Amino acid sequence: FSFGAVLYEMTTGRRAFSGNTTAVIFDGVLNRTPTLPARLNPEVPAELERIINKALEKHCGARYHSASDLRADLERLKQDMDSGGAAAQPSATLAQQREKSVAVLYFENLSGAKEDEYFRDGITEDVITELSKVKLLCVFPRSAV
């Protein structure tokens, strides 16, 4: 899991789980799915995104069972990239093949309470994450709008 977080930060330039307090960060680690790497860096190959997402799975049974399994996937990705295989294709290229798109903006905090701003951010990220699972839908993050 930790190596997945490092890979995420290396490919996106952002931490997978961030926040202003330790409690917010822990909540993200335990309950939130990070923004898909290709949404932050369109050059991320689809296969690398899959590897990172598997490494960051919440349930340990769904993650890599050993470092050698992770290494094998990374080596296959390198071979594909060296040979120009489909796994090396950037996720952004795959996204252009989708038929419909949607932009997700911040929700508005109508309560006016500053301490509730993290709810707004969390809901927005959750909506983006869930919509990203729809295969024929290209979801633009708020940073791209």
Coordinates of C-alpha atoms in Angstrom, one line a residue:
F1 CA 0.0 0.0 0.0
S2 CA 2.8 2.4 0.9
F3 CA 4.6 1.8 -2.3
G4 CA 1.4 2.4 -4.2
A5 CA 1.1 5.8 -2.5
V6 CA 4.7 6.6 -3.5
L7 CA 4.0 5.5 -7.1
Y8 CA 0.9 7.7 -7.1
E9 CA 2.8 10.8 -6.0
M10 CA 5.6 10.1 -8.5
T11 CA 3.2 9.9 -11.4
T12 CA 0.8 12.7 -10.4
G13 CA 2.9 15.1 -8.4
R14 CA 0.2 15.0 -5.6
R15 CA -0.3 12.8 -2.6
A16 CA -2.9 10.2 -2.9
F17 CA -4.4 11.2 0.5
S18 CA -3.9 14.7 1.7
G19 CA -5.6 17.0 4.2
N20 CA -5.0 19.8 6.7
T21 CA -5.0 17.5 9.7
T22 CA -3.9 14.0 10.5
A23 CA -7.5 12.9 11.1
V24 CA -8.5 14.1 7.5
I25 CA -5.6 12.2 6.0
F26 CA -6.4 9.0 8.0
D27 CA -10.0 9.3 6.9
G28 CA -8.9 9.5 3.3
V29 CA -6.6 6.4 3.7
L30 CA -9.4 4.4 5.3
N31 CA -12.5 5.6 3.4
R32 CA -11.7 7.5 0.2
T33 CA -10.4 6.5 -3.2
P34 CA -7.8 9.0 -4.6
T35 CA -8.4 10.8 -7.9
L36 CA -7.4 8.6 -10.8
P37 CA -3.8 9.2 -11.7
A38 CA -4.6 9.9 -15.4
R39 CA -6.9 12.7 -14.4
L40 CA -4.0 14.5 -12.8
N41 CA -1.4 13.4 -15.4
P42 CA -2.9 12.5 -18.8
E43 CA 0.4 10.9 -19.8
V44 CA 0.0 8.0 -17.3
P45 CA -0.3 4.8 -19.2
A46 CA -3.6 2.9 -18.5
E47 CA -1.7 -0.1 -17.2
L48 CA 0.4 1.9 -14.8
E49 CA -2.9 3.5 -13.5
R50 CA -4.2 -0.1 -13.0
I51 CA -1.1 -1.1 -11.1
I52 CA -1.3 2.0 -8.8
N53 CA -5.0 1.5 -8.2
K54 CA -4.4 -2.2 -7.3
A55 CA -1.6 -1.2 -4.9
L56 CA -3.9 1.3 -3.2
E57 CA -6.8 -1.0 -2.8
K58 CA -8.5 -0.6 0.6
H59 CA -9.0 -4.4 1.1
C60 CA -5.7 -6.2 1.5
G61 CA -7.0 -9.2 -0.4
A62 CA -7.4 -7.1 -3.5
R63 CA -3.9 -5.6 -3.3
Y64 CA -0.6 -7.2 -4.5
H65 CA 0.2 -10.2 -2.3
S66 CA 4.0 -9.7 -2.7
A67 CA 6.5 -7.3 -3.9
S68 CA 7.5 -9.8 -6.6
D69 CA 3.9 -9.7 -8.0
L70 CA 4.1 -5.9 -8.2
R71 CA 7.6 -6.1 -9.7
A72 CA 6.4 -8.6 -12.4
D73 CA 3.5 -6.2 -13.4
L74 CA 5.9 -3.2 -13.6
E75 CA 8.4 -5.2 -15.7
R76 CA 5.6 -6.2 -18.1
L77 CA 4.6 -2.6 -18.3
K78 CA 8.2 -1.6 -19.1
Q79 CA 8.4 -4.3 -21.8
D80 CA 5.1 -3.0 -23.3
M81 CA 6.3 0.6 -23.3
D82 CA 9.6 -0.4 -24.9
S83 CA 7.7 -2.3 -27.6
G84 CA 5.0 0.3 -28.0
G85 CA 2.2 -2.1 -26.8
A86 CA -1.4 -1.1 -26.0
A87 CA -0.7 -1.2 -22.2
A88 CA 1.7 1.8 -22.7
Q89 CA -1.1 3.9 -24.3
P90 CA -1.9 6.9 -22.1
S91 CA -5.2 6.8 -20.3
A92 CA -6.0 10.2 -21.8
T93 CA -5.9 8.6 -25.3
L94 CA -8.4 6.0 -24.1
A95 CA -10.6 8.7 -22.6
Q96 CA -10.8 10.5 -26.0
Q97 CA -12.4 7.3 -27.4
R98 CA -15.4 7.7 -25.0
E99 CA -18.6 9.1 -26.3
K100 CA -19.8 11.4 -23.6
S101 CA -18.2 13.7 -21.0
V102 CA -19.1 15.5 -17.9
A103 CA -17.4 18.1 -15.7
V104 CA -17.7 17.9 -11.9
L105 CA -17.5 21.2 -10.0
Y106 CA -17.3 21.8 -6.2
F107 CA -20.5 21.5 -4.3
E108 CA -21.6 24.6 -2.5
N109 CA -21.4 24.6 1.3
L110 CA -24.7 26.3 2.1
S111 CA -24.2 26.0 5.9
G112 CA -21.5 28.7 5.7
A113 CA -19.5 26.8 8.4
K114 CA -15.8 26.7 7.4
E115 CA -15.3 23.5 9.4
D116 CA -17.7 21.7 6.9
E117 CA -15.6 22.5 3.8
Y118 CA -14.0 19.1 3.9
F119 CA -17.5 17.6 3.4
R120 CA -17.8 19.6 0.2
D121 CA -14.4 18.4 -1.0
G122 CA -15.1 14.8 -0.1
I123 CA -18.5 14.7 -1.8
T124 CA -17.0 16.2 -4.9
E125 CA -14.2 13.7 -5.0
D126 CA -16.6 10.8 -4.4
V127 CA -18.9 11.9 -7.3
I128 CA -15.8 12.2 -9.6
T129 CA -14.6 8.7 -8.5
E130 CA -18.0 7.0 -9.0
L131 CA -18.6 8.7 -12.4
S132 CA -15.1 7.6 -13.5
K133 CA -16.2 4.0 -13.2
V134 CA -18.6 4.5 -16.1
K135 CA -16.6 3.2 -19.1
L136 CA -18.2 5.3 -21.9
L137 CA -18.1 8.5 -19.9
C138 CA -15.1 10.9 -19.8
V139 CA -15.1 12.8 -16.4
F140 CA -13.2 16.0 -16.1
P141 CA -12.0 16.9 -12.6
R142 CA -12.7 20.3 -11.2
S143 CA -9.0 21.3 -11.8
A144 CA -9.5 20.9 -15.6
V145 CA -12.8 22.9 -15.8

